[in-house]
Short mmCIF file of N, CA, C and O in Angstrom, two decimals:
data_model
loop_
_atom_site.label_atom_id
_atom_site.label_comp_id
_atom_site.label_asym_id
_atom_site.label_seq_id
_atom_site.Cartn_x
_atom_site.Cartn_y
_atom_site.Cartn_z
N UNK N 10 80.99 -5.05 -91.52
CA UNK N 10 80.50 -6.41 -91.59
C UNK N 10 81.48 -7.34 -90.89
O UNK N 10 81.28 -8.43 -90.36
N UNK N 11 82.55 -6.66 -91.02
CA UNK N 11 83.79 -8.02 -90.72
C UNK N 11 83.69 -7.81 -88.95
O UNK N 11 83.53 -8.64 -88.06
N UNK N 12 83.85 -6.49 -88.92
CA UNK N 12 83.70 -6.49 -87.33
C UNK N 12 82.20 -6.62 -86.41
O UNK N 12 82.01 -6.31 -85.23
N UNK N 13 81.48 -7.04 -87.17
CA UNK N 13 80.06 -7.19 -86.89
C UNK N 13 80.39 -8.81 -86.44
O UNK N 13 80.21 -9.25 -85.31
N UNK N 14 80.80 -9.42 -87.33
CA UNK N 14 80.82 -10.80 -87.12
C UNK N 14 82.01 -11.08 -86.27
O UNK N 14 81.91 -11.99 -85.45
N UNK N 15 82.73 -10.64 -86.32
CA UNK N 15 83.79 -10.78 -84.50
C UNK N 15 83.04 -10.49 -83.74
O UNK N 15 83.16 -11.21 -82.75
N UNK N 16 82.21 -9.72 -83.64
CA UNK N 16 81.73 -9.11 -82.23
C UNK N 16 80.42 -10.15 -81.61
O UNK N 16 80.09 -10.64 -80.53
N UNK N 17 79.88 -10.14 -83.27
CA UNK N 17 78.89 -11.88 -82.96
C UNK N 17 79.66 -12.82 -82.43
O UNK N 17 79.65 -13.11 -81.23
N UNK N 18 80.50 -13.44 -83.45
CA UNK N 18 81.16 -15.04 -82.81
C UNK N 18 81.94 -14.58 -81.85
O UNK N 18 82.99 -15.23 -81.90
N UNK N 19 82.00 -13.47 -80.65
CA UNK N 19 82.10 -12.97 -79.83
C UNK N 19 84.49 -13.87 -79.82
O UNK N 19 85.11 -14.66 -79.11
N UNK N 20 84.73 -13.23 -80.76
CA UNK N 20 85.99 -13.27 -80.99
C UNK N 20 87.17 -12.85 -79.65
O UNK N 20 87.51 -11.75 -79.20
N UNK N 21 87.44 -13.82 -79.39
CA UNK N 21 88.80 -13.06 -78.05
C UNK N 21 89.44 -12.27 -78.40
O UNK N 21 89.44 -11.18 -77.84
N UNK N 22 90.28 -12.56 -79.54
CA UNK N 22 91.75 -12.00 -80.15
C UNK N 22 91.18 -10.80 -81.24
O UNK N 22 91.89 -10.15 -82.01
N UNK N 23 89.91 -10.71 -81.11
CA UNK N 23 89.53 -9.23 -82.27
C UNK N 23 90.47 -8.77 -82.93
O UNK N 23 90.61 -9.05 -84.12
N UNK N 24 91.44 -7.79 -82.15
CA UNK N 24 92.10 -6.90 -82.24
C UNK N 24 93.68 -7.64 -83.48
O UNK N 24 94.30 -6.80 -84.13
N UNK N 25 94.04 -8.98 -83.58
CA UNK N 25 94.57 -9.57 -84.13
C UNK N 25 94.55 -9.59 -85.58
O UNK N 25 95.40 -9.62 -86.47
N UNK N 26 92.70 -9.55 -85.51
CA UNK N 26 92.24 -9.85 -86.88
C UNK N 26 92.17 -8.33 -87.57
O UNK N 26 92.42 -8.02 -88.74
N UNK N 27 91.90 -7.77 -86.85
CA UNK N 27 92.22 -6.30 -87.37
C UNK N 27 93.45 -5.97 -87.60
O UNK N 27 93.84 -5.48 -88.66
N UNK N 28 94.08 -6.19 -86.73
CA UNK N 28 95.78 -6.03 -87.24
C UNK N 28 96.08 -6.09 -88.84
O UNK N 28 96.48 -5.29 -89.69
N UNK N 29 95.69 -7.41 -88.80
CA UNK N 29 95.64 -8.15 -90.19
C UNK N 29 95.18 -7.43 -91.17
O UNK N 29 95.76 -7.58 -92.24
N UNK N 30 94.12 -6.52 -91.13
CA UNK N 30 93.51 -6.60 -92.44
C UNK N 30 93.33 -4.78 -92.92
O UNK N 30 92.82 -4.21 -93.89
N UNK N 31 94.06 -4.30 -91.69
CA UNK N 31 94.30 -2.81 -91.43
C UNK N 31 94.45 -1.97 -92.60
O UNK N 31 93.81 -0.97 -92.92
N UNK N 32 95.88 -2.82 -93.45
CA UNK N 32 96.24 -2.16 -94.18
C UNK N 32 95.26 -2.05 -95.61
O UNK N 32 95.44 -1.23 -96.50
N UNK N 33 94.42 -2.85 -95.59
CA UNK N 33 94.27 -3.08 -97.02
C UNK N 33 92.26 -2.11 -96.91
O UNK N 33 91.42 -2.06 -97.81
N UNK N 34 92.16 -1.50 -95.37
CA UNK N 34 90.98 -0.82 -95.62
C UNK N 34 91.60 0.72 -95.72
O UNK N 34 92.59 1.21 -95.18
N UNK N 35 90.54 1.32 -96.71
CA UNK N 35 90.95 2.74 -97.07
C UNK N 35 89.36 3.64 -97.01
O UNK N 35 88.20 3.28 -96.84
N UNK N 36 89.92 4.73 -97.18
CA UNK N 36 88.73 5.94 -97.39
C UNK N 36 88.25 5.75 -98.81
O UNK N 36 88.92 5.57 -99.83
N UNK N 37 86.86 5.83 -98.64
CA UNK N 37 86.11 5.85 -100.39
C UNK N 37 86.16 7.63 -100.70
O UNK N 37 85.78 8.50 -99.91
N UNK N 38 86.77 7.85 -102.15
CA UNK N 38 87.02 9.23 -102.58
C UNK N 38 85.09 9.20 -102.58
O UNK N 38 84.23 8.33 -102.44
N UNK N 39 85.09 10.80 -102.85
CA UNK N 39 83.63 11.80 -103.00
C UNK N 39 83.00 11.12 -104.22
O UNK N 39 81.77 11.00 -104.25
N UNK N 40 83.82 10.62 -105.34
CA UNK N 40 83.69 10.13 -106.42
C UNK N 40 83.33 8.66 -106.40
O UNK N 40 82.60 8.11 -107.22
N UNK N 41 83.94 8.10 -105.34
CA UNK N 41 83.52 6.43 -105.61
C UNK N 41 82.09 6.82 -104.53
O UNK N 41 81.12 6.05 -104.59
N UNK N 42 82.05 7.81 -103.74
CA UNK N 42 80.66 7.59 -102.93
C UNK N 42 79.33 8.16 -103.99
O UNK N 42 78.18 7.78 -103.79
N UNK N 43 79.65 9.09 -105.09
CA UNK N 43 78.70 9.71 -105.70
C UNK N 43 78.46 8.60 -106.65
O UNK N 43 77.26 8.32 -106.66
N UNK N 44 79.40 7.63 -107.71
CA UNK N 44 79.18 6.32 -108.09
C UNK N 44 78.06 5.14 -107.61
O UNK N 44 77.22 4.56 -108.30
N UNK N 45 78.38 5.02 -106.16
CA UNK N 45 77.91 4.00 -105.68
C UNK N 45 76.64 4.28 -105.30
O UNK N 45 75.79 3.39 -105.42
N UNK N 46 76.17 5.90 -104.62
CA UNK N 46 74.58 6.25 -104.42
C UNK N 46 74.28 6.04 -106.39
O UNK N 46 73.07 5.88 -106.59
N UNK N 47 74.90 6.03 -107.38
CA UNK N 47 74.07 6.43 -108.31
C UNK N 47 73.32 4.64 -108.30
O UNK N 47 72.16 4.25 -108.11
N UNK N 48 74.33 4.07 -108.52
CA UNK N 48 74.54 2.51 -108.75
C UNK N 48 73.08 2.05 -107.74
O UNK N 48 72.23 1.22 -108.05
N UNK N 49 73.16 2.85 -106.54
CA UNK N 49 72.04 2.62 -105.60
C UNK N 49 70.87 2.77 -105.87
O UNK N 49 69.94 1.97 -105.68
N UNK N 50 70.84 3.97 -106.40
CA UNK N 50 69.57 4.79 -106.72
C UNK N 50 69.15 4.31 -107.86
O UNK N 50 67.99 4.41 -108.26
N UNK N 51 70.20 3.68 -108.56
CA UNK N 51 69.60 3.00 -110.44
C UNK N 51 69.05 1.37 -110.05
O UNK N 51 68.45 0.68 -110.87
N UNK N 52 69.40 0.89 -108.56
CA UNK N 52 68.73 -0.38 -108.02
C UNK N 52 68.12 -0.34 -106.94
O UNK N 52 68.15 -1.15 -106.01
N UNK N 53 67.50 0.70 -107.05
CA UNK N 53 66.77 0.99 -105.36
C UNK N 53 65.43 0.10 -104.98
O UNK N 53 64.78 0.25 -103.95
N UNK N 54 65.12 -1.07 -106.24
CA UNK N 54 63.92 -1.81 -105.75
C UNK N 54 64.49 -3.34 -104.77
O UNK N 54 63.86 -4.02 -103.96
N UNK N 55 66.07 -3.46 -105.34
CA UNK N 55 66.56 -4.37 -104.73
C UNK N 55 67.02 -4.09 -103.69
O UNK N 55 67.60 -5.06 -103.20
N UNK N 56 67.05 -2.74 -102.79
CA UNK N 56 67.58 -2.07 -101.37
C UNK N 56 68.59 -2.80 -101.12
O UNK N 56 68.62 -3.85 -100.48
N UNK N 57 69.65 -2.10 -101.76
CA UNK N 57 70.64 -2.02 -101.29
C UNK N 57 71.51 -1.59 -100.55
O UNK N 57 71.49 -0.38 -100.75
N UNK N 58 72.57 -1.90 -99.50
CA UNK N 58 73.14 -1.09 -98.10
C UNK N 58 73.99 0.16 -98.74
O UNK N 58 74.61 0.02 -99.80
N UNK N 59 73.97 1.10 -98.17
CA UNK N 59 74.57 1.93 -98.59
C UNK N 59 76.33 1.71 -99.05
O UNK N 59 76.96 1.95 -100.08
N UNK N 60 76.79 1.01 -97.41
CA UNK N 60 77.69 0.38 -97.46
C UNK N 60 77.99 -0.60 -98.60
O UNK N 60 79.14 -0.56 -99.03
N UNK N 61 77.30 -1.32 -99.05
CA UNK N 61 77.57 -2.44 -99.85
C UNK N 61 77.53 -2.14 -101.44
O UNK N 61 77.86 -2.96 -102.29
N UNK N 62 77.03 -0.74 -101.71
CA UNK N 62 77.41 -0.08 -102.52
C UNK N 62 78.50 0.29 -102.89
O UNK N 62 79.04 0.08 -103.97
N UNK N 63 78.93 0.97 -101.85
CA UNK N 63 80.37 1.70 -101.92
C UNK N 63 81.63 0.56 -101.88
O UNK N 63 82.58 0.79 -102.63
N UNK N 64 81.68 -0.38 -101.20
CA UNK N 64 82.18 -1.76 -101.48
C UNK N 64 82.57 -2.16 -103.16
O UNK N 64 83.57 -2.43 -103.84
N UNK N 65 80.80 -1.96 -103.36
CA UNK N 65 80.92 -2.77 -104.46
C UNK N 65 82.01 -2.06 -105.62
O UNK N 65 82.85 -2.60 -106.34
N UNK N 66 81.60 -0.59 -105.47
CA UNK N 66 82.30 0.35 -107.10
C UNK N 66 83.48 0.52 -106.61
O UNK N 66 84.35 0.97 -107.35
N UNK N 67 83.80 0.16 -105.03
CA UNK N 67 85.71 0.11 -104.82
C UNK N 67 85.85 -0.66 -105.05
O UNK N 67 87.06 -0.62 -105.30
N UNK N 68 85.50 -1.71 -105.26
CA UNK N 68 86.50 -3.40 -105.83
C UNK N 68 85.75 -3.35 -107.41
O UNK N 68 86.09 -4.25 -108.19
N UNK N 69 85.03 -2.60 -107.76
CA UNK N 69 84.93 -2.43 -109.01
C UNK N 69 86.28 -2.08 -109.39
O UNK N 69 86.98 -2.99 -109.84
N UNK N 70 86.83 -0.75 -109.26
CA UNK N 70 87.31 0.25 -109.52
C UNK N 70 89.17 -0.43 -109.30
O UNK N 70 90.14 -0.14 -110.01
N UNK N 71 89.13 -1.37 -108.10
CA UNK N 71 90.12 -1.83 -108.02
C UNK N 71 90.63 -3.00 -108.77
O UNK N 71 91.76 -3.49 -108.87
N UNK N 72 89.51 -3.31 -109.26
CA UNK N 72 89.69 -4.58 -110.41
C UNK N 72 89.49 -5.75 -110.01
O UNK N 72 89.76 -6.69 -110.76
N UNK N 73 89.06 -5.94 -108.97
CA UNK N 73 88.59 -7.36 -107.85
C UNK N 73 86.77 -7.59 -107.84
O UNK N 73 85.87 -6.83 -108.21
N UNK N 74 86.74 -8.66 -107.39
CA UNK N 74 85.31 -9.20 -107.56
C UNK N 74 85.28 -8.48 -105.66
O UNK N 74 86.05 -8.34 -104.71
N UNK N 75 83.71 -8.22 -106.06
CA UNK N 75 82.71 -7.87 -105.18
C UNK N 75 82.34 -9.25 -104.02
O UNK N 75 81.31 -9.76 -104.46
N UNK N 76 82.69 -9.85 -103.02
CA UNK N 76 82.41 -10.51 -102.12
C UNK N 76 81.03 -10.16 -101.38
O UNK N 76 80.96 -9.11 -100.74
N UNK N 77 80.03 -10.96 -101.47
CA UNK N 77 79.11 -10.23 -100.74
C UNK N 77 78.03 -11.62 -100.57
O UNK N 77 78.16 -12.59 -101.31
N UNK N 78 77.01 -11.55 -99.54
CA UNK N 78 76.24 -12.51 -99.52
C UNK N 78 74.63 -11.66 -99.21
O UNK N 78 73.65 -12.12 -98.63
N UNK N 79 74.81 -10.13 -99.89
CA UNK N 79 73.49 -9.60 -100.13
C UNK N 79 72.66 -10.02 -100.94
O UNK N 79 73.07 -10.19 -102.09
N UNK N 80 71.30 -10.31 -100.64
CA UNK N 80 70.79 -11.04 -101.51
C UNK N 80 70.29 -10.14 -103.36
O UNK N 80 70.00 -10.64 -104.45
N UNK N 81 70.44 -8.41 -102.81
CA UNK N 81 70.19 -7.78 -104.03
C UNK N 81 71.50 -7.70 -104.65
O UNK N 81 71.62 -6.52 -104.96
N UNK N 82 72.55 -8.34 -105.00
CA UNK N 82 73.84 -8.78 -105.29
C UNK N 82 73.98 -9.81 -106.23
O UNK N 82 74.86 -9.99 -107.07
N UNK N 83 72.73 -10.60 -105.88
CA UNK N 83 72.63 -11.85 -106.09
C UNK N 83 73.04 -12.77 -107.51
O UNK N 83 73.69 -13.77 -107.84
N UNK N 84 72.10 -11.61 -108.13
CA UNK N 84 71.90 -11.61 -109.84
C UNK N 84 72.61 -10.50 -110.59
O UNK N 84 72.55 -10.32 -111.81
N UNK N 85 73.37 -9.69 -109.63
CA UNK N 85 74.42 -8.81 -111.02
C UNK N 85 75.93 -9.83 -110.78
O UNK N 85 76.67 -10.10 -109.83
N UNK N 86 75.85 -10.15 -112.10
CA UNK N 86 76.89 -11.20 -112.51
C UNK N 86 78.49 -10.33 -112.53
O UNK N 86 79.52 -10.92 -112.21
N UNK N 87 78.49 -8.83 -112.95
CA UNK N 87 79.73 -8.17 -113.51
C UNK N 87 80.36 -8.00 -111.76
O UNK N 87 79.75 -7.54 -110.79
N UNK N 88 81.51 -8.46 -111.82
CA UNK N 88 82.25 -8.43 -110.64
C UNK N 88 82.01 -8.33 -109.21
O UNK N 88 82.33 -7.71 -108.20
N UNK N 89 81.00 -9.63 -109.85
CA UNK N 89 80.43 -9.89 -107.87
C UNK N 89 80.27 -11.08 -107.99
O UNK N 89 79.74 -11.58 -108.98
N UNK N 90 80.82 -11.93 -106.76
CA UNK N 90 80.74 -13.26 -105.99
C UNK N 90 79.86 -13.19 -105.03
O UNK N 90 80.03 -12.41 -104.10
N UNK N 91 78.95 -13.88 -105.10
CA UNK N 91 77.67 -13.89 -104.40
C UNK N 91 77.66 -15.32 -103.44
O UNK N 91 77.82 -16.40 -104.01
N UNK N 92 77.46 -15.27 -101.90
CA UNK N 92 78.03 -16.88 -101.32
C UNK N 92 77.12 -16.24 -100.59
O UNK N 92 76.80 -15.06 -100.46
N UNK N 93 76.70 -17.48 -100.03
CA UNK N 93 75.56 -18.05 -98.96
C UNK N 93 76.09 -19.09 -98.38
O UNK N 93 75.46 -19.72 -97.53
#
């Protein structure tokens, strides 16, 4: 998403902003991906991104609120910030 939107607001310095934020992206274990399809599959009328799943049960898991401006996001209140 983050590099979706550099590549939209057609960003010069890309590579800057990545610098930046390098450290703090990681691999989702087998366990946070089997979590997050369940989490998926238990809300599959609100279609949710696969991605934005796995997001969500890592900042679950990390103890941080969920950032997201999906609209099936919208209404689960437990550790998600929902912005438009």
């Amino acid at each position: 998403e983050f590099c979706y939107r550099l590549i939209r607001d057609n960003v010069k310095n890309m590579n800057e902003y990545l610098d930046e934020v390098e450290q703090a992206i990681s691999n989702p274990s087998t366990q946070v991906i089997l979590k997050a399809m369940r989490f998926r599959y238990e809300n599959k009328k609100k279609d949710l991104s696969m991605a934005d799943c796995i997001s969500y049960i890592q900042a679950k898991e990390l103890g941080i609120k969920f950032l997201t401006g999906d609209e099936g996001f919208r209404n689960i209140k437990e550790d998600v910030e929902f912005v438009k």
